[in-house]
Short mmCIF file of C-alpha atoms and ligand atoms in Angstrom, two decimals:
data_model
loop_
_atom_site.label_atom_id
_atom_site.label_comp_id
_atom_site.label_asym_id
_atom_site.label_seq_id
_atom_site.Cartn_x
_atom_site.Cartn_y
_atom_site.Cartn_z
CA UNK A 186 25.50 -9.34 10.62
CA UNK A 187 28.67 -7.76 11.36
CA UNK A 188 31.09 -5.00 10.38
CA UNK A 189 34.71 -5.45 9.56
CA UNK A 190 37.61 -2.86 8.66
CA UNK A 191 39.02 -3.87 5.27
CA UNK A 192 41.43 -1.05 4.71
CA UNK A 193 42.13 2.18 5.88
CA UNK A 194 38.68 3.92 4.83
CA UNK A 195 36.78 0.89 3.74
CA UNK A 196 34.19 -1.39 5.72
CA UNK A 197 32.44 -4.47 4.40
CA UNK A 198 29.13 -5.56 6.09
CA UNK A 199 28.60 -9.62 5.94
CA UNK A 200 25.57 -11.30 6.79
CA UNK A 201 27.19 -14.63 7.92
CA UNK A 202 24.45 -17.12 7.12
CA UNK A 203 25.35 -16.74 3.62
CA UNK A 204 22.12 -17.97 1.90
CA UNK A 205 20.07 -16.29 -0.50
CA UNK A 206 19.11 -12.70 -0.10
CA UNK A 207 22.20 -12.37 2.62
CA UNK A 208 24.06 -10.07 0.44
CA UNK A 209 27.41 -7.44 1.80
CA UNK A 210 27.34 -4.13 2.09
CA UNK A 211 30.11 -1.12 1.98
CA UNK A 212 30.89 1.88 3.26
CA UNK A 213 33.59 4.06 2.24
CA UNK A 214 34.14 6.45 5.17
CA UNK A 215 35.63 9.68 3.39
CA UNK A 216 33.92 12.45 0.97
CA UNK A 217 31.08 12.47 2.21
CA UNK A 218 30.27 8.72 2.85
CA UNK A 219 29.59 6.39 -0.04
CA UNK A 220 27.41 2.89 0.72
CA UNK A 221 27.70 0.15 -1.56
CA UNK A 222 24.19 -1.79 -1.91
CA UNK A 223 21.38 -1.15 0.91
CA UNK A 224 20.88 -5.02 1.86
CA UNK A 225 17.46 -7.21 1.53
CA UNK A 226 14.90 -5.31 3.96
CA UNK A 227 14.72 -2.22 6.07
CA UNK A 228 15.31 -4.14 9.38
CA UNK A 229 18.52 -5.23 8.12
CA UNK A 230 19.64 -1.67 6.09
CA UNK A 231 18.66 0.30 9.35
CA UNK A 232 21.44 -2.38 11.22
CA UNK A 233 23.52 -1.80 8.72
CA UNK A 234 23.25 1.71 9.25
CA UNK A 235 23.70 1.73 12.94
CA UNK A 236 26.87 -0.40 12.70
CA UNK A 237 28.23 2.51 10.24
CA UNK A 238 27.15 4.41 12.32
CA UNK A 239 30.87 3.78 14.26
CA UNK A 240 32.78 4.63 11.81
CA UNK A 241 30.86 7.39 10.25
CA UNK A 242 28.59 9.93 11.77
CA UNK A 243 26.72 11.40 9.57
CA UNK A 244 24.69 9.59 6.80
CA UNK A 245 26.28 8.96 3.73
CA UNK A 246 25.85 11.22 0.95
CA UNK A 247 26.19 8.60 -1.92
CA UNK A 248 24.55 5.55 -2.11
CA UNK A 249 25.72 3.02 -5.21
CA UNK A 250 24.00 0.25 -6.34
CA UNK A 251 26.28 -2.60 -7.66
CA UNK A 252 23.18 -3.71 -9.84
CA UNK A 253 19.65 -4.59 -9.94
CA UNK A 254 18.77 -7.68 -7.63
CA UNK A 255 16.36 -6.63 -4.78
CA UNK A 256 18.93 -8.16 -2.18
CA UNK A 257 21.50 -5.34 -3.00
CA UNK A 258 19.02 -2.33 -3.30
CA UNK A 259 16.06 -2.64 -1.40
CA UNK A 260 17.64 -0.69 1.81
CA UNK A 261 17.81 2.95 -0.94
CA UNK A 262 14.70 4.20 0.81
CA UNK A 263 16.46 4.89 3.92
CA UNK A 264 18.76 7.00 2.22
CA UNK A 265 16.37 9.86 1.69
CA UNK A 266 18.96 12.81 1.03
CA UNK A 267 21.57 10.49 -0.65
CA UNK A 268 22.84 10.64 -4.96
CA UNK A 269 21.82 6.90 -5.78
CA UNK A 270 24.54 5.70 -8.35
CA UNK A 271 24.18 2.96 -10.82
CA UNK A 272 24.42 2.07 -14.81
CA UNK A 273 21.62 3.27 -17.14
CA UNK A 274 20.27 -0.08 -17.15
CA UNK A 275 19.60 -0.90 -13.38
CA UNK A 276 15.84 1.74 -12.95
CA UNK A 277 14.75 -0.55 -15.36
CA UNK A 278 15.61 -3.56 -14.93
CA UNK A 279 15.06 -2.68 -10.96
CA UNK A 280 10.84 -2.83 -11.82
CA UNK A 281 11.22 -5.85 -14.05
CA UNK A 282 13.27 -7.91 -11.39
CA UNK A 283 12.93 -5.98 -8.38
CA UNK A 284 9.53 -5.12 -7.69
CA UNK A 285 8.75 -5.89 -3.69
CA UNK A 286 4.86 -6.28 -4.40
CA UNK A 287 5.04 -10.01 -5.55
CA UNK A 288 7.55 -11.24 -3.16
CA UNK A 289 5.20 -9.59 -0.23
CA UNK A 290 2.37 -11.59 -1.33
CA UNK A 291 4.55 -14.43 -1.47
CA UNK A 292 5.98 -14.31 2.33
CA UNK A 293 2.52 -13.32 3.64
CA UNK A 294 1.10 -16.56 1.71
CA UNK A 295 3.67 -18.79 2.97
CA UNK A 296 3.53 -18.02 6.25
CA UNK A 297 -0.48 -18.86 6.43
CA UNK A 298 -1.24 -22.43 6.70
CA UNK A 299 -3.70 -23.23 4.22
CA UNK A 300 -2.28 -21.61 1.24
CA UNK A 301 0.88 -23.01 2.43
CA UNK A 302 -0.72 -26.38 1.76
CA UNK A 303 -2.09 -25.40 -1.11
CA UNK A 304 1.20 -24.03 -2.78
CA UNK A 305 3.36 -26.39 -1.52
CA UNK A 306 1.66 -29.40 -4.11
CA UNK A 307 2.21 -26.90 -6.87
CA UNK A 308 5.61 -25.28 -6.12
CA UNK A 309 7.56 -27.41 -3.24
CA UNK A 310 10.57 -24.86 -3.99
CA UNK A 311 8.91 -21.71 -3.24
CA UNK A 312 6.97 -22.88 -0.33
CA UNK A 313 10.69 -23.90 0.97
CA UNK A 314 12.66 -20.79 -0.59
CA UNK A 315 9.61 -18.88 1.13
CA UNK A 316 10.03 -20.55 4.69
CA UNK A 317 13.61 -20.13 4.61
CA UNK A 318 13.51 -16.09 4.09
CA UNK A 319 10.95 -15.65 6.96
CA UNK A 320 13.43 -16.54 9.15
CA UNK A 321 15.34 -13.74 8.48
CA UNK A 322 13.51 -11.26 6.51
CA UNK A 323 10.44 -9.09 6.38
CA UNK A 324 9.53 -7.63 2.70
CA UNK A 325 6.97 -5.03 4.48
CA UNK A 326 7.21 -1.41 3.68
CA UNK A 327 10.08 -2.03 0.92
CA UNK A 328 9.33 0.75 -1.75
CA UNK A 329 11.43 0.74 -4.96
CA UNK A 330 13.75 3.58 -5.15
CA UNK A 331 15.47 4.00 -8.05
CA UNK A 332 18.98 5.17 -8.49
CA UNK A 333 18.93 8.49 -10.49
CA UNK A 334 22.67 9.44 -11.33
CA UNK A 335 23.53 7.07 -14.27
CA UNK A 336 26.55 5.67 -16.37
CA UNK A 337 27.63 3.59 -18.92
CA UNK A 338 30.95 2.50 -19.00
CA UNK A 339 33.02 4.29 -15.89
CA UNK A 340 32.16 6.95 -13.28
CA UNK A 341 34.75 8.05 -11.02
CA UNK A 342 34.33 9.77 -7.74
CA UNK A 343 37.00 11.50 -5.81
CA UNK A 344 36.43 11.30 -2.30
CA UNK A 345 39.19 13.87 -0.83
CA UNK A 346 41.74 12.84 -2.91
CA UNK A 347 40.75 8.94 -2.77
CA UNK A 348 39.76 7.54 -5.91
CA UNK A 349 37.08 5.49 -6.55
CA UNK A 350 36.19 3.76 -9.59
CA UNK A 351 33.07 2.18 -10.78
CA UNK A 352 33.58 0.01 -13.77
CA UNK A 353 30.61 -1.77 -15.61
CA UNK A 354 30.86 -5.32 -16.48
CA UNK A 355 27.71 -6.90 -17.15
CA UNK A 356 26.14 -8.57 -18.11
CA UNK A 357 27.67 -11.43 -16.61
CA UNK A 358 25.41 -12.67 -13.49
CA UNK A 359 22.88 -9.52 -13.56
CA UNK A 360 22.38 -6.64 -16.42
CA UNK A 361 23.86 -3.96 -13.95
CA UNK A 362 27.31 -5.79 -12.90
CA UNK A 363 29.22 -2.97 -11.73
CA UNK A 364 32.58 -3.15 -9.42
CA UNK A 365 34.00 -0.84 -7.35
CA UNK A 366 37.40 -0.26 -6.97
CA UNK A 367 38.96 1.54 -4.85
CA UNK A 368 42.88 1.63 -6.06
CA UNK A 369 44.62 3.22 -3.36
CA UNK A 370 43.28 1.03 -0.90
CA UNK A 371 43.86 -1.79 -2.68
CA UNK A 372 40.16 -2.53 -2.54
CA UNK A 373 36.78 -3.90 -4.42
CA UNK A 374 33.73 -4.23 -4.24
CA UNK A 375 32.71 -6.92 -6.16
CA UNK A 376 28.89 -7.20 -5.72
CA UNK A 377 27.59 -10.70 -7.22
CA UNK A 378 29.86 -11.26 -9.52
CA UNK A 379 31.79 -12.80 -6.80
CA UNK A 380 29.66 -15.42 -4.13
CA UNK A 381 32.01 -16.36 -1.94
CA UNK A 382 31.88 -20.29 -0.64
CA UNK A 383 28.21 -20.12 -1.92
CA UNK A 384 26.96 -20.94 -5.01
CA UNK A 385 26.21 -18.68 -7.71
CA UNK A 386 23.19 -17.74 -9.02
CA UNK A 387 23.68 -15.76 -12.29
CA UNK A 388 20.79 -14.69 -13.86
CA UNK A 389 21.31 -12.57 -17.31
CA UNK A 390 24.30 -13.00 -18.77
CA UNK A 391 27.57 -15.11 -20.48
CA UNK A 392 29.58 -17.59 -19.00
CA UNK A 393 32.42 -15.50 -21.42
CA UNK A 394 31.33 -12.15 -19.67
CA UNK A 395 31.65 -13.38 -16.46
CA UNK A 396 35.21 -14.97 -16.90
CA UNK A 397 36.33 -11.25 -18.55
CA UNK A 398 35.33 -9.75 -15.29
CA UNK A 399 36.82 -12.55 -12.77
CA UNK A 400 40.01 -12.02 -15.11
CA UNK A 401 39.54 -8.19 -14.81
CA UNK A 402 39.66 -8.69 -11.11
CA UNK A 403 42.74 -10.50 -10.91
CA UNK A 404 44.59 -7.63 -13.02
CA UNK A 405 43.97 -5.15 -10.26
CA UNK A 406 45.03 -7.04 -8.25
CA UNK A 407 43.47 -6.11 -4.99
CA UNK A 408 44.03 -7.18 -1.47
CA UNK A 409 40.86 -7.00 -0.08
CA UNK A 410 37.91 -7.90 -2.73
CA UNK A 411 34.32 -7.86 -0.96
CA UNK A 412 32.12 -10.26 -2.51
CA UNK A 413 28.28 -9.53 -3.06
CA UNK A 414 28.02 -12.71 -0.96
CA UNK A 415 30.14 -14.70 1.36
CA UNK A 416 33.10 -13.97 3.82
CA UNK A 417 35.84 -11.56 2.58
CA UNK A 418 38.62 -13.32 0.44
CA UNK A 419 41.71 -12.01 -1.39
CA UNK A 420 42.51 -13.07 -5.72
CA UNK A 421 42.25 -16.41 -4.58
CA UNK A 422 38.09 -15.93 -3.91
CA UNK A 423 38.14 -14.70 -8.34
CA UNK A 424 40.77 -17.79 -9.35
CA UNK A 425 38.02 -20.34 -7.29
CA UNK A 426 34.82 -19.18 -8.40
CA UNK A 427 36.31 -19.37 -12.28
CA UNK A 428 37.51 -23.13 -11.71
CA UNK A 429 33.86 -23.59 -10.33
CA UNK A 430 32.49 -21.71 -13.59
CA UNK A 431 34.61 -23.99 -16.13
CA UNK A 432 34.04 -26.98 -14.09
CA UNK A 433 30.15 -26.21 -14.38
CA UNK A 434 29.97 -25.36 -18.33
CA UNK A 435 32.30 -28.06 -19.08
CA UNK A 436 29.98 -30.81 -17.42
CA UNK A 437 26.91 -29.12 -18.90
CA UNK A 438 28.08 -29.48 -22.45
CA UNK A 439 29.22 -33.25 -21.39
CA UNK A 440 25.15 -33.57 -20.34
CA UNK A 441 23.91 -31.15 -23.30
CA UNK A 442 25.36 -33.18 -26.02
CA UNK A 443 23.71 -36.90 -24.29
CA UNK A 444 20.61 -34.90 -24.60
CA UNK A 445 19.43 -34.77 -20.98
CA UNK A 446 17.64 -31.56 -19.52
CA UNK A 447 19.17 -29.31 -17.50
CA UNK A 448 17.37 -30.45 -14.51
CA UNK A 449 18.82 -34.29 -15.02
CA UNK A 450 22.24 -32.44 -15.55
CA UNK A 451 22.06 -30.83 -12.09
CA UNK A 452 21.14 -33.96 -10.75
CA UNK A 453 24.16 -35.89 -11.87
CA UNK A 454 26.97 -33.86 -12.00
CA UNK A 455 28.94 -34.39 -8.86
CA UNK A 456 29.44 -30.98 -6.19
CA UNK A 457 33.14 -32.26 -6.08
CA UNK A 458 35.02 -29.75 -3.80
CA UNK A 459 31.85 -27.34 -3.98
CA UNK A 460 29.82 -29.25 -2.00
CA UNK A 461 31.19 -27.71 0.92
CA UNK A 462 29.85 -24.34 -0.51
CA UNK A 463 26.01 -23.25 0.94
CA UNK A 464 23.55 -24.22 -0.73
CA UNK A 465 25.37 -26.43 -3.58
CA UNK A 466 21.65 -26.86 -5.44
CA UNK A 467 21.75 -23.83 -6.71
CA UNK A 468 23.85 -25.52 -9.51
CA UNK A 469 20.80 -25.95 -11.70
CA UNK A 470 20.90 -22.52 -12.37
CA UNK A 471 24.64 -22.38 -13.60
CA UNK A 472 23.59 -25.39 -15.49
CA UNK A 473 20.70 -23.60 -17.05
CA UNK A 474 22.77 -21.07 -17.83
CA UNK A 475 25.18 -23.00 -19.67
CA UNK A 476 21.95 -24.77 -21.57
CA UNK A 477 20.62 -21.58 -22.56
CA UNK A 478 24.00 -20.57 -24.12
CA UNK A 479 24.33 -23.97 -26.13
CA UNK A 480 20.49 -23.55 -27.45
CA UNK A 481 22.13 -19.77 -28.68
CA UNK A 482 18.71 -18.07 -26.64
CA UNK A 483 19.66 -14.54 -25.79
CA UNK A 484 21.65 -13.85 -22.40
CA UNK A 485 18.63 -12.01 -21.37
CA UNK A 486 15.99 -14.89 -21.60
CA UNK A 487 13.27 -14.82 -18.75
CA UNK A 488 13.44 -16.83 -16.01
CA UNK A 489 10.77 -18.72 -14.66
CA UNK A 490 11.48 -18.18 -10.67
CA UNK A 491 8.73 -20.72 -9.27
CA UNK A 492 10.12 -23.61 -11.72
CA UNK A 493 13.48 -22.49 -10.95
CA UNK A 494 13.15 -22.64 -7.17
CA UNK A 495 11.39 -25.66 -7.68
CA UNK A 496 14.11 -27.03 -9.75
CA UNK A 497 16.75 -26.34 -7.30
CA UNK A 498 14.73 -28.16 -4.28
CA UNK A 499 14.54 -31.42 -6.90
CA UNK A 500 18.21 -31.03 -7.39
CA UNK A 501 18.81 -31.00 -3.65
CA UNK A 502 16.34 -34.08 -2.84
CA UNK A 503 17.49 -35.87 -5.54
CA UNK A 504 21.06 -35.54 -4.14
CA UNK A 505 19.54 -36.72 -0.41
CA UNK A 506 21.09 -33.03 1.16
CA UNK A 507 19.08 -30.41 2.97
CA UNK A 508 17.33 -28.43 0.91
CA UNK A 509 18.94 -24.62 0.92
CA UNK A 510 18.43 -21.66 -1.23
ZN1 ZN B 76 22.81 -10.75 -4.37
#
């Protein structure tokens, strides 16, 4: 993990590994102190803390929440005193996708031997997706806490005499998609609607939603975007996840109308130039996405996470690379 200076009150923290759950955070050092999403666990919010801690003594006053994923909110606890800011949708949609108690049981179950064995004949991708997050993370003592100042469409702060805007787009990858933008700095904060030479994993949502808000991007034209995932990157981070996005719909429908399943989609159609991106797997779930949209199910269908995960570690032994969530 490690801090960088983006602009003249903005800092972006990366967590370099780049797989799943390794989200950024923000800080906006003026008016009080602003933090943009509260990382994966409390080990790694209380880091991210400390490393703010350089540029900002006191602790923030404003926490916001870019949406709903547990990567990007289970740190708010540590923020006792602090406004939590988010769209009217993300408390909810925080205890139907964000609840710590199942993915507890999970780590704790993967990490003992026998039911290890045991889940691993069931669910090969969990057991996997499981093993990979104990290296990094511990899902003890997260308690959901909610954010309780709520908007729709905008909310502006004005952070002595800065001005920061918060600007809803979802649903495009989550329910919650909000930016931050931050005009006189020539900054956003993207959250995960950008991933960053990673894959995407969009869960509830349009492919058309999601090109509105890459395109949005572009027209404010900022120098500095921070993407929910991934190193920093300038327009050229929006203009290369969209050619990823067409690329995947466009081979989907190819696969769609010769009637294979998603899952034999993901399989065949080639990484190309996004291979090179971690964990390029994760393409069944763009592909799923795209299926869902030509079946005409609604954006917010349920996912099945086990056969998902599972789905994604077929995809990646099926295409003889390591398998990578
Ligand atoms: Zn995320």
């Amino acid at each position: 993990m490690e801090m960088k200076q983006v602009s003249d009150h903005c800092f972006a923290v990366l967590n370099e590994k780049n797989r799943v759950c390794d989200a950024n955070s923000g800080l906006i050092n003026l008016g009080g102190g602003v933090v943009i999403d509260t990382q994966s666990d409390l080990a790694h919010a209380r880091r991210m803390i400390e490393m703010f801690g350089r540029v900002w003594t006191a602790m923030p006053q404003r926490v916001i929440n870019t949406h709903e994923d547990a990567d990007h909110v289970w740190g708010n606890q540590l923020f006792t005193e602090a406004e939590i800011i988010a769209h009217r949708s993300v408390p909810d949609r925080m205890k139907q996708v964000a609840e710590p108690k199942e993915s507890q049981k999970l780590l704790h179950g993967v990490g003992r031997l026998l039911t290890r064995l045991v889940l691993k004949q069931l669910h090969p991708g969990i057991v996997a997706a499981g093993q990979q997050l104990l290296e990094d993370y511990d899902f003890d003592g997260i308690e959901l806490v909610l954010p309780t100042t709520l908007f729709d469409a905008r909310y502006e702060l004005d952070l002595d005499g800065t001005e920061v805007h918060l600007i809803y787009v979802g649903p495009c990858h989550q329910v919650g998609d909000t930016i931050i933008h931050v005009p006189k700095e020539r900054v956003v904060f993207a959250g995960d609607v950008l991933f960053r030479q990673c894959t995407p994993m969009g869960w509830t949502g349009t492919y058309d939603k999601w090109f509105q808000c890459l395109d949005l991007m572009l027209e404010l034209g900022p120098e500095v975007i921070v993407p929910g995932h991934g190193p920093l990157c300038g327009i050229e981070g929006v203009s290369e996840m969209r050619a990823y996005l067409e690329y995947v719909r466009d081979e989907s429908r190819t696969h769609f109308d010769a009637g294979l399943t998603s899952l034999e989609a993901a399989k065949r159609i080639e990484f190309g130039p996004y291979g090179e991106w971690k964990a390029p797997a994760r393409l069944f779930m763009n592909v799923e996405r795209a299926y869902r949209e030509f079946r005409h199910e609604p954006p917010d269908a349920p996912w099945d996470t086990a056969a998902t995960f599972d789905a994604i570690y077929k995809v990646a032994t099926a295409k003889g690379i390591p398998v990578e969530f």
